[in-house]
Amino acid sequence: MAGAAAEQRRLATVVESWLGRPVLVVGDAMLDEWRFAESDRLCREAPAPILTLRRRISAAGGAGNTAVNVAALGGRALLVAPVGADVAGDELHDCLDRAGVWDRTVNQPHRPTPVKRRMLAGSQILLREDSGDPEDALDADGVEGLLTALDCATVELKAAAGGADPTLVVCDYGLGALPAALRAWLVVNRERYATVALDAHDLADWRGLNPTVVTPSFAEATRLLARAAVGFGAPPPASRTGGTDLHLDHPAGDPADGPSELTVGAAPGGAGERLAGAPTGEPTPGEGRVAMTGDGLSVTGAGVTVNAAAGEGVDRAELAGSRLAELRAHTGADVVAVTLDTDGAVVGGADGEPRRSHSTPVPASHAVGAGDAYLAAMTLALAAEAPLPTAAQLAQLAATITVSDTGTCVCRREDLLAALGSAPDGTAHPTLVGPDELEVIVTHHRRAGRSIVFTNGCFDVLHPGHVRYLEQARALGDLLVVAVNSDGSVRRLKGPDRPVNPVEDRITLLAALACVDHVVVFEEDSPARLIGAVRPDVYVKGGDYPPEMVPEAPLVRRLGGQVRTLGYVPDRSTSAIIERIRAQSAPSAAVPQSPATSTPQSMGRSA
């Protein structure tokens, strides 16, 4: 049985295990309003379209949508948040009730419910109107009411869970729902929660909480590092990523409480000094995106300037991965998941190994709230004690499958289970595939947020060295694709007496290994064409040489992947096995061997 089926069952088991798990969500709740209109002419007063409203949808947003996603995924969600005594507040209560969220929100008579109204023509957002001023602070009665609601909700969920400590999710989007008194209460009462997840625009406000996981955007992560550079002195020594010394340099004299600029580039004095005229920016309230410029050299936005002159292929994922340890240190979190919107996420835990997940680019109107689905699934998986790679994969999958249409994203438990390892028609992907079929399958896996490991070789006489190598390769990602040289290709590479086993036998044995997900045959001497089609996240070769000596390394890196080499198991090789067989089958040492038995090709190592 191939590894994909076993992986599907393992992930589904985790989803089943979090059913009914109690989760307290606290933070900025809002109402998302979607107004769908049609336009077929311009008005006479101005060059503006005349819109005819056809449909209106309301949904819980912010912390409300996180709670809705927890409930939809099978958890027991309870929401504590301030909500205004207004029409928008009434609609928000209705949304929570329909979703099965335990509504423990606190009425605020003198503070409006935050609303985000979007006007669309077709699937295009024409404008967004935000109401609810974050400067409208909670009054003393409002703060006291929220503190009481938090304490009561914690007791209520613990009782519902039979005495087990509940999970806490904090959603701080800077709209005023979590003033200093509430933050202090949560820090002091941290031990009352088994798992704590934090999603905050300003992570520096939450020192002392020591959450299980934080999920900053790239802009939020770099902003925290900039403030840390001011508050704690010079940044730690540069991390080494892909042969490039990366560092975060905070400009001298920048006030700790003011706008920050963060420049990311090569180490001082290196070849990648800051580009002349590189754009800079200042963070603006509510800014949460960083956009890649067209030249591919710099990333600007939210007060961040990322200089990629340090080397080809340096991107946000690589930069985030190089700073995960510092982000963990500054937040006190066990796990840091830096979300990269359409580029997926980079996740790191105590082992220091960055894990990359991928997303699918979609229109902005399809991705509203996808981060809430990611946060909900990540929290539930970690609360269910799933390993970090599993939690990261499920979180990315939950976010990815919600972005198929316009509206606020909600991932349902049944949709997540249906997406695990299944093709669009509901059938399992085959292990033995052709090149064209493989490309379609890989696209499906990538949309599901899975990282792809690719390796190739002759695999002529399968032995324990091969199995150990393939198991190690599979551990580097979510699924393993093995490309096998055709018989003609093996003869050109190894000599006329190879392969010993025809390609049909070789691929059948490989497909039977649990660590192998897909097997494909290629006719060329090089797998370059397949690599271009698959675009692997990790390309693996066997050998004791450095990755730079792998011929396919430049291609893989241009496509955004990593190259890894894994050492051979001593005394385990196809050539050695063939030589032993030939030696034992020789009638006597005095009988001359045929030329084929002593050709240089027959002495070479086979993958």
PDB file of N, CA and C in Angstrom, residues 17-101:
ATOM      1  N   SER A  17     -10.146  13.247  15.981  1.00  0.00           N
ATOM      2  CA  SER A  17      -9.794  13.292  17.401  1.00  0.00           C
ATOM      3  C   SER A  17     -10.132  14.623  18.060  1.00  0.00           C
ATOM      4  N   TRP A  18     -10.240  15.704  17.277  1.00  0.00           N
ATOM      5  CA  TRP A  18     -10.534  16.980  17.909  1.00  0.00           C
ATOM      6  C   TRP A  18     -12.044  17.284  17.983  1.00  0.00           C
ATOM      7  N   LEU A  19     -12.862  16.348  17.585  1.00  0.00           N
ATOM      8  CA  LEU A  19     -14.315  16.534  17.626  1.00  0.00           C
ATOM      9  C   LEU A  19     -14.772  16.844  19.053  1.00  0.00           C
ATOM     10  N   GLY A  20     -15.472  17.958  19.228  1.00  0.00           N
ATOM     11  CA  GLY A  20     -15.990  18.346  20.529  1.00  0.00           C
ATOM     12  C   GLY A  20     -14.990  18.999  21.460  1.00  0.00           C
ATOM     13  N   ARG A  21     -13.775  19.257  21.005  1.00  0.00           N
ATOM     14  CA  ARG A  21     -12.756  19.852  21.880  1.00  0.00           C
ATOM     15  C   ARG A  21     -13.146  21.288  22.226  1.00  0.00           C
ATOM     16  N   PRO A  22     -13.124  21.666  23.521  1.00  0.00           N
ATOM     17  CA  PRO A  22     -13.577  23.004  23.929  1.00  0.00           C
ATOM     18  C   PRO A  22     -12.538  24.076  23.617  1.00  0.00           C
ATOM     19  N   VAL A  23     -12.971  25.152  22.980  1.00  0.00           N
ATOM     20  CA  VAL A  23     -12.078  26.244  22.583  1.00  0.00           C
ATOM     21  C   VAL A  23     -12.737  27.576  22.935  1.00  0.00           C
ATOM     22  N   LEU A  24     -12.054  28.385  23.739  1.00  0.00           N
ATOM     23  CA  LEU A  24     -12.502  29.739  24.072  1.00  0.00           C
ATOM     24  C   LEU A  24     -11.807  30.715  23.128  1.00  0.00           C
ATOM     25  N   VAL A  25     -12.593  31.478  22.374  1.00  0.00           N
ATOM     26  CA  VAL A  25     -12.061  32.497  21.469  1.00  0.00           C
ATOM     27  C   VAL A  25     -12.381  33.864  22.057  1.00  0.00           C
ATOM     28  N   VAL A  26     -11.369  34.728  22.156  1.00  0.00           N
ATOM     29  CA  VAL A  26     -11.567  36.054  22.709  1.00  0.00           C
ATOM     30  C   VAL A  26     -10.880  37.071  21.809  1.00  0.00           C
ATOM     31  N   GLY A  27     -11.513  38.232  21.609  1.00  0.00           N
ATOM     32  CA  GLY A  27     -10.870  39.254  20.803  1.00  0.00           C
ATOM     33  C   GLY A  27     -11.832  40.134  20.049  1.00  0.00           C
ATOM     34  N   ASP A  28     -11.331  40.695  18.947  1.00  0.00           N
ATOM     35  CA  ASP A  28     -12.086  41.646  18.137  1.00  0.00           C
ATOM     36  C   ASP A  28     -13.036  40.914  17.194  1.00  0.00           C
ATOM     37  N   ALA A  29     -14.319  40.925  17.519  1.00  0.00           N
ATOM     38  CA  ALA A  29     -15.335  40.354  16.640  1.00  0.00           C
ATOM     39  C   ALA A  29     -15.937  41.474  15.799  1.00  0.00           C
ATOM     40  N   MET A  30     -16.300  41.153  14.580  1.00  0.00           N
ATOM     41  CA  MET A  30     -16.881  42.160  13.681  1.00  0.00           C
ATOM     42  C   MET A  30     -17.891  41.488  12.772  1.00  0.00           C
ATOM     43  N   LEU A  31     -18.600  42.307  12.013  1.00  0.00           N
ATOM     44  CA  LEU A  31     -19.555  41.798  11.033  1.00  0.00           C
ATOM     45  C   LEU A  31     -18.978  42.039   9.638  1.00  0.00           C
ATOM     46  N   ASP A  32     -18.917  40.986   8.841  1.00  0.00           N
ATOM     47  CA  ASP A  32     -18.551  41.107   7.431  1.00  0.00           C
ATOM     48  C   ASP A  32     -19.829  41.196   6.606  1.00  0.00           C
ATOM     49  N   GLU A  33     -19.934  42.256   5.831  1.00  0.00           N
ATOM     50  CA  GLU A  33     -21.113  42.428   4.985  1.00  0.00           C
ATOM     51  C   GLU A  33     -20.683  42.449   3.521  1.00  0.00           C
ATOM     52  N   TRP A  34     -21.340  41.620   2.715  1.00  0.00           N
ATOM     53  CA  TRP A  34     -21.033  41.511   1.290  1.00  0.00           C
ATOM     54  C   TRP A  34     -22.251  41.965   0.489  1.00  0.00           C
ATOM     55  N   ARG A  35     -22.057  42.979  -0.350  1.00  0.00           N
ATOM     56  CA  ARG A  35     -23.143  43.485  -1.190  1.00  0.00           C
ATOM     57  C   ARG A  35     -22.774  43.249  -2.655  1.00  0.00           C
ATOM     58  N   PHE A  36     -23.562  42.394  -3.306  1.00  0.00           N
ATOM     59  CA  PHE A  36     -23.310  42.025  -4.697  1.00  0.00           C
ATOM     60  C   PHE A  36     -24.215  42.854  -5.599  1.00  0.00           C
ATOM     61  N   ALA A  37     -23.592  43.551  -6.539  1.00  0.00           N
ATOM     62  CA  ALA A  37     -24.341  44.474  -7.391  1.00  0.00           C
ATOM     63  C   ALA A  37     -24.028  44.218  -8.857  1.00  0.00           C
ATOM     64  N   GLU A  38     -24.844  44.812  -9.709  1.00  0.00           N
ATOM     65  CA  GLU A  38     -24.619  44.796 -11.150  1.00  0.00           C
ATOM     66  C   GLU A  38     -24.507  46.237 -11.642  1.00  0.00           C
ATOM     67  N   SER A  39     -23.757  46.409 -12.700  1.00  0.00           N
ATOM     68  CA  SER A  39     -23.598  47.751 -13.267  1.00  0.00           C
ATOM     69  C   SER A  39     -23.524  47.639 -14.783  1.00  0.00           C
ATOM     70  N   ASP A  40     -24.312  48.451 -15.477  1.00  0.00           N
ATOM     71  CA  ASP A  40     -24.276  48.430 -16.939  1.00  0.00           C
ATOM     72  C   ASP A  40     -24.162  49.827 -17.546  1.00  0.00           C
ATOM     73  N   ARG A  41     -23.999  50.846 -16.669  1.00  0.00           N
ATOM     74  CA  ARG A  41     -23.839  52.188 -17.221  1.00  0.00           C
ATOM     75  C   ARG A  41     -23.174  53.092 -16.184  1.00  0.00           C
ATOM     76  N   LEU A  42     -22.702  54.264 -16.630  1.00  0.00           N
ATOM     77  CA  LEU A  42     -22.114  55.264 -15.753  1.00  0.00           C
ATOM     78  C   LEU A  42     -23.139  56.347 -15.458  1.00  0.00           C
ATOM     79  N   CYS A  43     -22.986  56.973 -14.299  1.00  0.00           N
ATOM     80  CA  CYS A  43     -23.900  58.049 -13.953  1.00  0.00           C
ATOM     81  C   CYS A  43     -23.474  59.340 -14.655  1.00  0.00           C
ATOM     82  N   ARG A  44     -24.402  60.281 -14.786  1.00  0.00           N
ATOM     83  CA  ARG A  44     -24.119  61.528 -15.487  1.00  0.00           C
ATOM     84  C   ARG A  44     -23.328  62.505 -14.626  1.00  0.00           C
ATOM     85  N   GLU A  45     -23.429  62.383 -13.306  1.00  0.00           N
ATOM     86  CA  GLU A  45     -22.772  63.343 -12.424  1.00  0.00           C
ATOM     87  C   GLU A  45     -21.267  63.154 -12.328  1.00  0.00           C
ATOM     88  N   ALA A  46     -20.797  61.934 -12.593  1.00  0.00           N
ATOM     89  CA  ALA A  46     -19.363  61.635 -12.446  1.00  0.00           C
ATOM     90  C   ALA A  46     -19.065  60.350 -13.199  1.00  0.00           C
ATOM     91  N   PRO A  47     -17.781  60.127 -13.567  1.00  0.00           N
ATOM     92  CA  PRO A  47     -17.426  58.870 -14.248  1.00  0.00           C
ATOM     93  C   PRO A  47     -17.403  57.704 -13.265  1.00  0.00           C
ATOM     94  N   ALA A  48     -18.569  57.389 -12.729  1.00  0.00           N
ATOM     95  CA  ALA A  48     -18.698  56.326 -11.729  1.00  0.00           C
ATOM     96  C   ALA A  48     -19.809  55.381 -12.155  1.00  0.00           C
ATOM     97  N   PRO A  49     -19.660  54.088 -11.883  1.00  0.00           N
ATOM     98  CA  PRO A  49     -20.701  53.140 -12.276  1.00  0.00           C
ATOM     99  C   PRO A  49     -21.948  53.281 -11.417  1.00  0.00           C
ATOM    100  N   ILE A  50     -23.097  53.073 -12.048  1.00  0.00           N
ATOM    101  CA  ILE A  50     -24.357  52.996 -11.312  1.00  0.00           C
ATOM    102  C   ILE A  50     -24.557  51.537 -10.913  1.00  0.00           C
ATOM    103  N   LEU A  51     -24.690  51.269  -9.616  1.00  0.00           N
ATOM    104  CA  LEU A  51     -24.777  49.907  -9.095  1.00  0.00           C
ATOM    105  C   LEU A  51     -26.213  49.594  -8.692  1.00  0.00           C
ATOM    106  N   THR A  52     -26.664  48.413  -9.073  1.00  0.00           N
ATOM    107  CA  THR A  52     -27.973  47.917  -8.669  1.00  0.00           C
ATOM    108  C   THR A  52     -27.764  46.737  -7.729  1.00  0.00           C
ATOM    109  N   LEU A  53     -28.163  46.886  -6.478  1.00  0.00           N
ATOM    110  CA  LEU A  53     -27.941  45.848  -5.477  1.00  0.00           C
ATOM    111  C   LEU A  53     -28.804  44.631  -5.773  1.00  0.00           C
ATOM    112  N   ARG A  54     -28.178  43.450  -5.865  1.00  0.00           N
ATOM    113  CA  ARG A  54     -28.890  42.218  -6.153  1.00  0.00           C
ATOM    114  C   ARG A  54     -28.931  41.245  -4.960  1.00  0.00           C
ATOM    115  N   ARG A  55     -27.885  41.283  -4.141  1.00  0.00           N
ATOM    116  CA  ARG A  55     -27.809  40.290  -3.064  1.00  0.00           C
ATOM    117  C   ARG A  55     -26.948  40.846  -1.937  1.00  0.00           C
ATOM    118  N   ARG A  56     -27.304  40.469  -0.706  1.00  0.00           N
ATOM    119  CA  ARG A  56     -26.546  40.914   0.457  1.00  0.00           C
ATOM    120  C   ARG A  56     -26.332  39.731   1.399  1.00  0.00           C
ATOM    121  N   ILE A  57     -25.083  39.559   1.849  1.00  0.00           N
ATOM    122  CA  ILE A  57     -24.749  38.455   2.756  1.00  0.00           C
ATOM    123  C   ILE A  57     -24.029  39.031   3.969  1.00  0.00           C
ATOM    124  N   SER A  58     -24.359  38.524   5.155  1.00  0.00           N
ATOM    125  CA  SER A  58     -23.664  38.897   6.386  1.00  0.00           C
ATOM    126  C   SER A  58     -22.980  37.665   6.966  1.00  0.00           C
ATOM    127  N   ALA A  59     -21.801  37.886   7.547  1.00  0.00           N
ATOM    128  CA  ALA A  59     -21.055  36.782   8.159  1.00  0.00           C
ATOM    129  C   ALA A  59     -20.268  37.319   9.344  1.00  0.00           C
ATOM    130  N   ALA A  60     -19.991  36.441  10.297  1.00  0.00           N
ATOM    131  CA  ALA A  60     -19.134  36.820  11.418  1.00  0.00           C
ATOM    132  C   ALA A  60     -17.718  37.018  10.898  1.00  0.00           C
ATOM    133  N   GLY A  61     -17.044  38.056  11.383  1.00  0.00           N
ATOM    134  CA  GLY A  61     -15.677  38.334  10.961  1.00  0.00           C
ATOM    135  C   GLY A  61     -14.740  38.424  12.146  1.00  0.00           C
ATOM    136  N   GLY A  62     -13.438  38.454  11.873  1.00  0.00           N
ATOM    137  CA  GLY A  62     -12.441  38.573  12.932  1.00  0.00           C
ATOM    138  C   GLY A  62     -12.504  37.395  13.889  1.00  0.00           C
ATOM    139  N   ALA A  63     -12.513  37.713  15.200  1.00  0.00           N
ATOM    140  CA  ALA A  63     -12.602  36.642  16.197  1.00  0.00           C
ATOM    141  C   ALA A  63     -13.881  35.843  16.028  1.00  0.00           C
ATOM    142  N   GLY A  64     -14.943  36.500  15.537  1.00  0.00           N
ATOM    143  CA  GLY A  64     -16.193  35.782  15.289  1.00  0.00           C
ATOM    144  C   GLY A  64     -16.018  34.709  14.245  1.00  0.00           C
ATOM    145  N   ASN A  65     -15.292  35.014  13.169  1.00  0.00           N
ATOM    146  CA  ASN A  65     -15.084  34.010  12.122  1.00  0.00           C
ATOM    147  C   ASN A  65     -14.148  32.903  12.587  1.00  0.00           C
ATOM    148  N   THR A  66     -13.188  33.232  13.436  1.00  0.00           N
ATOM    149  CA  THR A  66     -12.343  32.179  14.001  1.00  0.00           C
ATOM    150  C   THR A  66     -13.183  31.203  14.814  1.00  0.00           C
ATOM    151  N   ALA A  67     -14.095  31.727  15.622  1.00  0.00           N
ATOM    152  CA  ALA A  67     -14.981  30.858  16.404  1.00  0.00           C
ATOM    153  C   ALA A  67     -15.881  30.037  15.496  1.00  0.00           C
ATOM    154  N   VAL A  68     -16.398  30.643  14.424  1.00  0.00           N
ATOM    155  CA  VAL A  68     -17.232  29.916  13.474  1.00  0.00           C
ATOM    156  C   VAL A  68     -16.442  28.780  12.830  1.00  0.00           C
ATOM    157  N   ASN A  69     -15.194  29.014  12.473  1.00  0.00           N
ATOM    158  CA  ASN A  69     -14.368  27.961  11.872  1.00  0.00           C
ATOM    159  C   ASN A  69     -14.071  26.839  12.863  1.00  0.00           C
ATOM    160  N   VAL A  70     -13.828  27.181  14.131  1.00  0.00           N
ATOM    161  CA  VAL A  70     -13.622  26.147  15.144  1.00  0.00           C
ATOM    162  C   VAL A  70     -14.855  25.252  15.231  1.00  0.00           C
ATOM    163  N   ALA A  71     -16.026  25.867  15.263  1.00  0.00           N
ATOM    164  CA  ALA A  71     -17.264  25.087  15.338  1.00  0.00           C
ATOM    165  C   ALA A  71     -17.479  24.268  14.076  1.00  0.00           C
ATOM    166  N   ALA A  72     -17.234  24.864  12.909  1.00  0.00           N
ATOM    167  CA  ALA A  72     -17.446  24.154  11.649  1.00  0.00           C
ATOM    168  C   ALA A  72     -16.487  22.974  11.502  1.00  0.00           C
ATOM    169  N   LEU A  73     -15.298  23.082  12.087  1.00  0.00           N
ATOM    170  CA  LEU A  73     -14.321  21.995  12.016  1.00  0.00           C
ATOM    171  C   LEU A  73     -14.587  20.898  13.048  1.00  0.00           C
ATOM    172  N   GLY A  74     -15.564  21.107  13.902  1.00  0.00           N
ATOM    173  CA  GLY A  74     -15.929  20.063  14.858  1.00  0.00           C
ATOM    174  C   GLY A  74     -15.598  20.374  16.299  1.00  0.00           C
ATOM    175  N   GLY A  75     -14.972  21.535  16.564  1.00  0.00           N
ATOM    176  CA  GLY A  75     -14.692  21.902  17.942  1.00  0.00           C
ATOM    177  C   GLY A  75     -15.906  22.498  18.627  1.00  0.00           C
ATOM    178  N   ARG A  76     -15.791  22.687  19.935  1.00  0.00           N
ATOM    179  CA  ARG A  76     -16.859  23.325  20.710  1.00  0.00           C
ATOM    180  C   ARG A  76     -16.397  24.752  20.976  1.00  0.00           C
ATOM    181  N   ALA A  77     -16.895  25.704  20.192  1.00  0.00           N
ATOM    182  CA  ALA A  77     -16.396  27.075  20.215  1.00  0.00           C
ATOM    183  C   ALA A  77     -17.254  27.964  21.097  1.00  0.00           C
ATOM    184  N   LEU A  78     -16.608  28.767  21.939  1.00  0.00           N
ATOM    185  CA  LEU A  78     -17.274  29.763  22.768  1.00  0.00           C
ATOM    186  C   LEU A  78     -16.581  31.095  22.530  1.00  0.00           C
ATOM    187  N   LEU A  79     -17.339  32.149  22.235  1.00  0.00           N
ATOM    188  CA  LEU A  79     -16.775  33.459  21.906  1.00  0.00           C
ATOM    189  C   LEU A  79     -17.071  34.470  23.003  1.00  0.00           C
ATOM    190  N   VAL A  80     -16.004  35.141  23.469  1.00  0.00           N
ATOM    191  CA  VAL A  80     -16.126  36.288  24.371  1.00  0.00           C
ATOM    192  C   VAL A  80     -15.570  37.498  23.635  1.00  0.00           C
ATOM    193  N   ALA A  81     -16.409  38.518  23.425  1.00  0.00           N
ATOM    194  CA  ALA A  81     -16.002  39.708  22.695  1.00  0.00           C
ATOM    195  C   ALA A  81     -17.004  40.813  22.972  1.00  0.00           C
ATOM    196  N   PRO A  82     -16.572  42.064  22.882  1.00  0.00           N
ATOM    197  CA  PRO A  82     -17.536  43.166  22.996  1.00  0.00           C
ATOM    198  C   PRO A  82     -18.313  43.333  21.701  1.00  0.00           C
ATOM    199  N   VAL A  83     -19.623  43.486  21.798  1.00  0.00           N
ATOM    200  CA  VAL A  83     -20.489  43.677  20.634  1.00  0.00           C
ATOM    201  C   VAL A  83     -21.442  44.832  20.929  1.00  0.00           C
ATOM    202  N   GLY A  84     -21.597  45.720  19.957  1.00  0.00           N
ATOM    203  CA  GLY A  84     -22.454  46.884  20.158  1.00  0.00           C
ATOM    204  C   GLY A  84     -23.930  46.524  20.208  1.00  0.00           C
ATOM    205  N   ALA A  85     -24.698  47.391  20.871  1.00  0.00           N
ATOM    206  CA  ALA A  85     -26.155  47.230  20.922  1.00  0.00           C
ATOM    207  C   ALA A  85     -26.749  47.932  19.713  1.00  0.00           C
ATOM    208  N   ASP A  86     -26.564  47.338  18.542  1.00  0.00           N
ATOM    209  CA  ASP A  86     -26.980  47.961  17.291  1.00  0.00           C
ATOM    210  C   ASP A  86     -27.414  46.885  16.306  1.00  0.00           C
ATOM    211  N   VAL A  87     -27.842  47.308  15.121  1.00  0.00           N
ATOM    212  CA  VAL A  87     -28.309  46.361  14.107  1.00  0.00           C
ATOM    213  C   VAL A  87     -27.197  45.398  13.712  1.00  0.00           C
ATOM    214  N   ALA A  88     -25.977  45.918  13.539  1.00  0.00           N
ATOM    215  CA  ALA A  88     -24.861  45.053  13.178  1.00  0.00           C
ATOM    216  C   ALA A  88     -24.600  44.010  14.258  1.00  0.00           C
ATOM    217  N   GLY A  89     -24.733  44.422  15.526  1.00  0.00           N
ATOM    218  CA  GLY A  89     -24.558  43.471  16.623  1.00  0.00           C
ATOM    219  C   GLY A  89     -25.608  42.381  16.597  1.00  0.00           C
ATOM    220  N   ASP A  90     -26.855  42.752  16.289  1.00  0.00           N
ATOM    221  CA  ASP A  90     -27.920  41.743  16.192  1.00  0.00           C
ATOM    222  C   ASP A  90     -27.613  40.741  15.081  1.00  0.00           C
ATOM    223  N   GLU A  91     -27.125  41.233  13.941  1.00  0.00           N
ATOM    224  CA  GLU A  91     -26.784  40.331  12.837  1.00  0.00           C
ATOM    225  C   GLU A  91     -25.623  39.419  13.209  1.00  0.00           C
ATOM    226  N   LEU A  92     -24.662  39.952  13.942  1.00  0.00           N
ATOM    227  CA  LEU A  92     -23.533  39.131  14.363  1.00  0.00           C
ATOM    228  C   LEU A  92     -23.993  38.020  15.293  1.00  0.00           C
ATOM    229  N   HIS A  93     -24.886  38.329  16.216  1.00  0.00           N
ATOM    230  CA  HIS A  93     -25.439  37.289  17.103  1.00  0.00           C
ATOM    231  C   HIS A  93     -26.124  36.191  16.280  1.00  0.00           C
ATOM    232  N   ASP A  94     -26.879  36.581  15.265  1.00  0.00           N
ATOM    233  CA  ASP A  94     -27.555  35.593  14.411  1.00  0.00           C
ATOM    234  C   ASP A  94     -26.538  34.698  13.701  1.00  0.00           C
ATOM    235  N   CYS A  95     -25.463  35.292  13.205  1.00  0.00           N
ATOM    236  CA  CYS A  95     -24.426  34.505  12.511  1.00  0.00           C
ATOM    237  C   CYS A  95     -23.802  33.477  13.455  1.00  0.00           C
ATOM    238  N   LEU A  96     -23.524  33.892  14.676  1.00  0.00           N
ATOM    239  CA  LEU A  96     -22.929  32.978  15.654  1.00  0.00           C
ATOM    240  C   LEU A  96     -23.887  31.852  16.007  1.00  0.00           C
ATOM    241  N   ASP A  97     -25.153  32.188  16.183  1.00  0.00           N
ATOM    242  CA  ASP A  97     -26.152  31.162  16.517  1.00  0.00           C
ATOM    243  C   ASP A  97     -26.277  30.128  15.397  1.00  0.00           C
ATOM    244  N   ARG A  98     -26.334  30.604  14.147  1.00  0.00           N
ATOM    245  CA  ARG A  98     -26.465  29.677  13.017  1.00  0.00           C
ATOM    246  C   ARG A  98     -25.264  28.739  12.920  1.00  0.00           C
ATOM    247  N   ALA A  99     -24.095  29.222  13.311  1.00  0.00           N
ATOM    248  CA  ALA A  99     -22.875  28.411  13.218  1.00  0.00           C
ATOM    249  C   ALA A  99     -22.688  27.475  14.402  1.00  0.00           C
ATOM    250  N   GLY A 100     -23.523  27.590  15.419  1.00  0.00           N
ATOM    251  CA  GLY A 100     -23.386  26.729  16.589  1.00  0.00           C
ATOM    252  C   GLY A 100     -22.325  27.189  17.567  1.00  0.00           C
ATOM    253  N   VAL A 101     -21.924  28.474  17.508  1.00  0.00           N
ATOM    254  CA  VAL A 101     -20.957  29.030  18.453  1.00  0.00           C
ATOM    255  C   VAL A 101     -21.673  29.412  19.742  1.00  0.00           C
TER     256      VAL A 101
END
